[in-house]
mmCIF file of C-alpha atoms in Angstrom:
data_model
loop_
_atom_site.group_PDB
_atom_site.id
_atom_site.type_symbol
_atom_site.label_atom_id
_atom_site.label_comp_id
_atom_site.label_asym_id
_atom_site.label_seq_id
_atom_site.Cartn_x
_atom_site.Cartn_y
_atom_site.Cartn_z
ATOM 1 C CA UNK A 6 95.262 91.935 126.226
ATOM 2 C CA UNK A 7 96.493 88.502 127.326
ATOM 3 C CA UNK A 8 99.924 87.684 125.479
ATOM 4 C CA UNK A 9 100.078 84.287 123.536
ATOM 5 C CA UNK A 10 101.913 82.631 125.987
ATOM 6 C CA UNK A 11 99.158 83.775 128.913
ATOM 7 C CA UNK A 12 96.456 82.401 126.332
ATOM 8 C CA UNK A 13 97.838 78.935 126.382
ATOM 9 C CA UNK A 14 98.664 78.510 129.733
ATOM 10 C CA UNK A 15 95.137 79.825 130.296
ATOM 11 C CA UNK A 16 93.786 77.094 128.415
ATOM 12 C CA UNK A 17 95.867 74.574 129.687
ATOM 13 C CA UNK A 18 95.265 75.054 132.966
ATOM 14 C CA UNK A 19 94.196 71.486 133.888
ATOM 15 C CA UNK A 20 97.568 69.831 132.275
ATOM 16 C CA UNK A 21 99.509 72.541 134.251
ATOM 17 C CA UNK A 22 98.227 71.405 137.364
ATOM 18 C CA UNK A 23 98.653 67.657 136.882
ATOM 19 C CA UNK A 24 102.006 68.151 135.845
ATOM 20 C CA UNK A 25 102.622 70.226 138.706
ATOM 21 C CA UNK A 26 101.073 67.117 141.233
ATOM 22 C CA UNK A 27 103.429 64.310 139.136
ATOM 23 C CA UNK A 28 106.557 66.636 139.536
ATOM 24 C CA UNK A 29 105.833 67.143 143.370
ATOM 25 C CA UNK A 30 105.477 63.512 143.712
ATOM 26 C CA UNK A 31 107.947 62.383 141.284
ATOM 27 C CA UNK A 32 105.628 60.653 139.756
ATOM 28 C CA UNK A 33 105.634 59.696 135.794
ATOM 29 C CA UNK A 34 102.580 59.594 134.077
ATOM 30 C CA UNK A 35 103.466 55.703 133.611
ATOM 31 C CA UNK A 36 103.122 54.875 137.130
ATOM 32 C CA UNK A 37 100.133 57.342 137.690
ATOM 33 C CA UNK A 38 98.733 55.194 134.906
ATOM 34 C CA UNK A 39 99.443 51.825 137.005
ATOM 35 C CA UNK A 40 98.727 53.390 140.526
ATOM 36 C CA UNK A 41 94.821 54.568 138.749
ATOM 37 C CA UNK A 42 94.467 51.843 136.053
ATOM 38 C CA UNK A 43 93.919 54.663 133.258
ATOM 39 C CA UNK A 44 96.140 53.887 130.244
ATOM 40 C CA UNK A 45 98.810 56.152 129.995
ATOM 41 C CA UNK A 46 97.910 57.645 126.453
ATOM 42 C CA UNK A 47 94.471 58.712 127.976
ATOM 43 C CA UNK A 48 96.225 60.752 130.757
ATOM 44 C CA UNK A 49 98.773 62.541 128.326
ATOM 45 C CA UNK A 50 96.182 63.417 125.820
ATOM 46 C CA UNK A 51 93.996 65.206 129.097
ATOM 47 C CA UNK A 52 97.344 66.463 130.149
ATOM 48 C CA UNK A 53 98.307 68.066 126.364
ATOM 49 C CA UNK A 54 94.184 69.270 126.546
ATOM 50 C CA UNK A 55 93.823 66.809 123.604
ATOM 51 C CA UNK A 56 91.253 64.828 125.506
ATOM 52 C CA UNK A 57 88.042 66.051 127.996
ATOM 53 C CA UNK A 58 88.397 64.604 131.083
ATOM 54 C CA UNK A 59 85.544 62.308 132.662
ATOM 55 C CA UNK A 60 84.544 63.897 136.274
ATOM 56 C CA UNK A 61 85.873 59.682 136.889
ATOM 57 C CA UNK A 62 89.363 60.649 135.587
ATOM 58 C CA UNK A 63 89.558 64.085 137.757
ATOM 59 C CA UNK A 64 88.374 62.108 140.690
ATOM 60 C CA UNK A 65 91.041 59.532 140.311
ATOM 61 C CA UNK A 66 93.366 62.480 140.038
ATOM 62 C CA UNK A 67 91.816 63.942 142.985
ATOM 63 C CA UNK A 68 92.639 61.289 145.389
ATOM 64 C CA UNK A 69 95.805 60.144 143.665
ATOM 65 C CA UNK A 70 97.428 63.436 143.050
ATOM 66 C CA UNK A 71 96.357 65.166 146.566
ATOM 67 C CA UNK A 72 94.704 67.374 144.073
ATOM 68 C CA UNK A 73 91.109 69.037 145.465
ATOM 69 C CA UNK A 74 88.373 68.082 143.194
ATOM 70 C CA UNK A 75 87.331 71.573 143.334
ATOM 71 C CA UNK A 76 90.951 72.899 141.826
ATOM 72 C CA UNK A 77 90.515 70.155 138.737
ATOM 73 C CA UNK A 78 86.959 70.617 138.238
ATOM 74 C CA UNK A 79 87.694 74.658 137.831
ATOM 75 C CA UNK A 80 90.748 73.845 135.686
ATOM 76 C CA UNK A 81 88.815 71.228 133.382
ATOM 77 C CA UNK A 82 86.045 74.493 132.796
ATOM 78 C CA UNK A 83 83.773 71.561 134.646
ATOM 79 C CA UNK A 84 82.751 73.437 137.689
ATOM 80 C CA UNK A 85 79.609 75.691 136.420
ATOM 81 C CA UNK A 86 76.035 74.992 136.952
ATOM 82 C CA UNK A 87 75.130 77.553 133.900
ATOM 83 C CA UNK A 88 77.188 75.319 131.255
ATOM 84 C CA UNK A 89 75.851 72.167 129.875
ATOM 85 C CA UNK A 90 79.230 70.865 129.343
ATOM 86 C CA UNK A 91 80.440 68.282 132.538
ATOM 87 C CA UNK A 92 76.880 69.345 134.621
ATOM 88 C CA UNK A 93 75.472 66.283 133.673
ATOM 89 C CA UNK A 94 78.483 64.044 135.008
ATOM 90 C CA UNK A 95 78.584 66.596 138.065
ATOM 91 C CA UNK A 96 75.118 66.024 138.838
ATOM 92 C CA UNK A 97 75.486 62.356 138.556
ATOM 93 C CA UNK A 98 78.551 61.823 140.808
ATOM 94 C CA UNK A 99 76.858 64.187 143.926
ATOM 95 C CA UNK A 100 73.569 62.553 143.450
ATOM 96 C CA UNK A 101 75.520 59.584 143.983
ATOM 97 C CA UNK A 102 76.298 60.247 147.564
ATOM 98 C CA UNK A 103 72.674 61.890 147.986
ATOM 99 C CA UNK A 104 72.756 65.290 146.684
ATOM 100 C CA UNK A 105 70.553 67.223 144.125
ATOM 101 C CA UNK A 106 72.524 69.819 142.226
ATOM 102 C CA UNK A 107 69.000 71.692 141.231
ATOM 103 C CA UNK A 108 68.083 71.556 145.207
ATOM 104 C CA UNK A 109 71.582 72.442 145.723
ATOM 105 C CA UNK A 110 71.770 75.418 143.486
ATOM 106 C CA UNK A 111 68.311 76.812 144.990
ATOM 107 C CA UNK A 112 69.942 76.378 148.324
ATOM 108 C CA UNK A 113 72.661 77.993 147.324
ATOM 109 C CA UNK A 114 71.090 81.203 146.150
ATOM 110 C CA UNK A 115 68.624 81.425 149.407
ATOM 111 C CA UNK A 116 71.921 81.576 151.008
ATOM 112 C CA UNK A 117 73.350 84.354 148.817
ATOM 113 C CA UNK A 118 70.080 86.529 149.149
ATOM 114 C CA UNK A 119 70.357 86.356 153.132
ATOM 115 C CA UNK A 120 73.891 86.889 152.957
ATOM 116 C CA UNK A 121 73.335 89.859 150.300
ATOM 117 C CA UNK A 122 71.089 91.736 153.135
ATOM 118 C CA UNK A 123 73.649 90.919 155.970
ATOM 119 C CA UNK A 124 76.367 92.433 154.070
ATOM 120 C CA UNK A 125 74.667 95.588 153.938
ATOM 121 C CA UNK A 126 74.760 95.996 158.033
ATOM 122 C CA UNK A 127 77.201 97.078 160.023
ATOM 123 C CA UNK A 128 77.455 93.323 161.575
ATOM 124 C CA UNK A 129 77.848 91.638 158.430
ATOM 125 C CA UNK A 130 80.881 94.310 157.290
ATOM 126 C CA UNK A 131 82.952 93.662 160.517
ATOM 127 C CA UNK A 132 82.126 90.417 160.279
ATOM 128 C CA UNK A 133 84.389 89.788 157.207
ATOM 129 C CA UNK A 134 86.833 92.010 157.837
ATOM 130 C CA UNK A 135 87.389 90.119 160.622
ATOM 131 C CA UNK A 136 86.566 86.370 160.138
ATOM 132 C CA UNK A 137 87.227 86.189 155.906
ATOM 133 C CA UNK A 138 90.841 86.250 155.566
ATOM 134 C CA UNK A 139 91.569 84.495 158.961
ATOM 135 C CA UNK A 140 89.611 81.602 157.628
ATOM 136 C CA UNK A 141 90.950 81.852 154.129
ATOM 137 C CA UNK A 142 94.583 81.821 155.505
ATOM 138 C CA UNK A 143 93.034 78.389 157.260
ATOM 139 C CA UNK A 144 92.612 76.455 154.493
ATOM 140 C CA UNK A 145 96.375 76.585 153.451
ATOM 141 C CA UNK A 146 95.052 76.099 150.039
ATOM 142 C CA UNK A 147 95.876 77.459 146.911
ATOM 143 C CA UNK A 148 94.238 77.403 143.567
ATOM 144 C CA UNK A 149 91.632 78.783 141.072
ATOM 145 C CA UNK A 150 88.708 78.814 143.462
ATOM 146 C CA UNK A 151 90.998 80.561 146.313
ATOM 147 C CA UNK A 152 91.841 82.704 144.049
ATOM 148 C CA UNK A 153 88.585 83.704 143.186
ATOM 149 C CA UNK A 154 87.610 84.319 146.411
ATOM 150 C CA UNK A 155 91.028 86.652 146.897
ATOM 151 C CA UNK A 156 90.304 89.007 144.126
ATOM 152 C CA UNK A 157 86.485 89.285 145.194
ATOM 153 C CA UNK A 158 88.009 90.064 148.877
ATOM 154 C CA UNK A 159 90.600 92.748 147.355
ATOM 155 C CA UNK A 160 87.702 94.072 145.340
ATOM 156 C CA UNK A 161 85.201 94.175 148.092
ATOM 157 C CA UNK A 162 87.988 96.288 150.559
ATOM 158 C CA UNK A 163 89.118 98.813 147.733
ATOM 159 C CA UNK A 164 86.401 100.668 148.288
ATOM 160 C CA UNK A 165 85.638 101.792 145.296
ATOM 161 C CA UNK A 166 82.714 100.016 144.301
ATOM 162 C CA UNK A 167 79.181 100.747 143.899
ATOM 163 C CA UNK A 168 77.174 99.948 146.762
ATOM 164 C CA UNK A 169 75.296 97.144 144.689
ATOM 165 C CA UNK A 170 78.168 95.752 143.602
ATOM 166 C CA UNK A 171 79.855 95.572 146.766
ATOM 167 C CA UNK A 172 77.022 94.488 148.936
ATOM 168 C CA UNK A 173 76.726 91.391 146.116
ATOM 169 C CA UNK A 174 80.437 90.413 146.271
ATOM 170 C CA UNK A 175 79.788 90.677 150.578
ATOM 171 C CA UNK A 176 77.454 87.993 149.935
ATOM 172 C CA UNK A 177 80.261 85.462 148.455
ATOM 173 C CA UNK A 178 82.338 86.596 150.996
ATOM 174 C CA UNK A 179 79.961 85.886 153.588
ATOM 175 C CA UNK A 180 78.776 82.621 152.671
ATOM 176 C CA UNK A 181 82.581 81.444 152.983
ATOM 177 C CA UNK A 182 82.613 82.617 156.459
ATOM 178 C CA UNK A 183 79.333 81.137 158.136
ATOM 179 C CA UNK A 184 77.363 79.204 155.691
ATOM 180 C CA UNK A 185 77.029 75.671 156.962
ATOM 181 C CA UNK A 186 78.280 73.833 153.987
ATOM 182 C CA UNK A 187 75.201 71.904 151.892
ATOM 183 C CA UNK A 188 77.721 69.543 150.981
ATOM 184 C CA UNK A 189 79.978 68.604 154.055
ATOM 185 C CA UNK A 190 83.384 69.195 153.908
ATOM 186 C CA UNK A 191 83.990 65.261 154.930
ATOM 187 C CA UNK A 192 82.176 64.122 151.600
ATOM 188 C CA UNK A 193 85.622 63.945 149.763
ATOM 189 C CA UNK A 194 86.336 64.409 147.198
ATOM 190 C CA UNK A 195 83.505 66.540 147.194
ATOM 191 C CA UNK A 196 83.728 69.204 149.941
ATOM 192 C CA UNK A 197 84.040 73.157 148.887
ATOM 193 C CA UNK A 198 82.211 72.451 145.835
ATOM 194 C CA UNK A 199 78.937 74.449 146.552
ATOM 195 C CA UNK A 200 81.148 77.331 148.060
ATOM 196 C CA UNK A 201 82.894 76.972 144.202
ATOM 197 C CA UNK A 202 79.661 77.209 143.266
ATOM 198 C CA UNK A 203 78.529 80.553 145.386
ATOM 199 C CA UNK A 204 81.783 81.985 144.274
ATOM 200 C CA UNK A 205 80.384 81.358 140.676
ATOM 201 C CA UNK A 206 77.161 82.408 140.787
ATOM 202 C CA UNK A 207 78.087 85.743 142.270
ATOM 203 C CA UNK A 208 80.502 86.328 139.513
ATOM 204 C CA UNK A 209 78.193 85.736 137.263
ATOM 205 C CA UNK A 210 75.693 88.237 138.352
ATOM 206 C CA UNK A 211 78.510 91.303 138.867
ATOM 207 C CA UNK A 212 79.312 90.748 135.789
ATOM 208 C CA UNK A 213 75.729 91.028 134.064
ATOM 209 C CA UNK A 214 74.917 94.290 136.713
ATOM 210 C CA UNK A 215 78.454 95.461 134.871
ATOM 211 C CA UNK A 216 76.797 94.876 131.645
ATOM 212 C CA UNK A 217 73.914 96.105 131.894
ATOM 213 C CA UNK A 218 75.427 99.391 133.964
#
């Protein structure tokens, strides 16, 4: 069981990482308030998780902070396509530079299913143990979404998982490796997002097969 301590930084995890930017830039929440035009009372209450953020505030953070949209989107609970809550400002901001998130999401589960099968041959197994961590170790990135993506590898190589399960997480894996991204990596601040989103969906589903097991 989480301690109290874990619990709050847990749900805090957006004000954490903000604080974390400002520190790193030396930069007070005043003059992140100037540099944005946000009034400063709006960024400490999202900050002190007093105040949802606007997908407009975390991309202002975003390109501010050096943050990736991806990392504050996770943090803010934002990132989901099976919530409600923020899918209606994520859908509005990515159709804004031409992109249907229902399209998108059906896209992104053809990929999954072809990536599912591959996983399952002998091709698709050396094929991230040789290519996933490499390109991880790429990115020199850090964050929720990376970390995802680390304990999915670490469960995927233990090799004690059910051959449903692990063929499933091979698909994630996978997709990170060779799937052409649906949204291009150039479309900053919006780049990684529907890789997020794969991660996502394929936690979603191990953890219904572990339900239902």
């Amino acid at each position: 069981m989480a301690s109290d301590g874990e619990q709050i930084k847990e749900q805090n995890r957006l004000g954490l990482l903000i604080k974390s930017a400002l520190t790193a830039k030396s930069m007070s929440m005043r003059k992140l308030s100037g540099t944005i035009g946000m009034d400063t009372a709006s960024i400490s209450r999202i900050v002190n998780g007093k105040q949802q953020p606007r997908l407009e505030h975390l991309n202002l953070f975003s390109q501010h902070l050096g943050i990736p949209l991806i990392e504050l989107l996770a943090a803010a609970g934002l990132e989901s396509l099976e919530e409600k809550d923020g899918i209606t400002e994520l859908r509005d901001a990515l159709q804004g530079i031409g992109v249907n998130v229902e399209d998108m999401a059906g896209q992104i589960r053809k990929e999954l299913d072809k990536y599912e099968a591959y996983a399952q041959t002998e091709e698709g197994r050396d094929m991230i143990e040789k290519s996933f961590l490499p390109k991880l170790d790429h990115l020199r990135s850090a964050g929720y979404y990376i970390d995802q993506l680390r304990d999915l590898y670490d469960e995927y190589a233990s090799g004690n998982l059910p051959a449903a399960e692990q063929h499933v997480i091979g698909s994630a894996l996978l997709y990170f490796v060779l799937s052409a991204d649906i949204i291009p990596d150039f479309s900053f601040p919006f780049g990684y997002i529907d890789d997020a989103i794969a991660v996502r969906m394929v936690m979603e589903r191990l953890a219904r097969m572990r339900r239902n097991s």
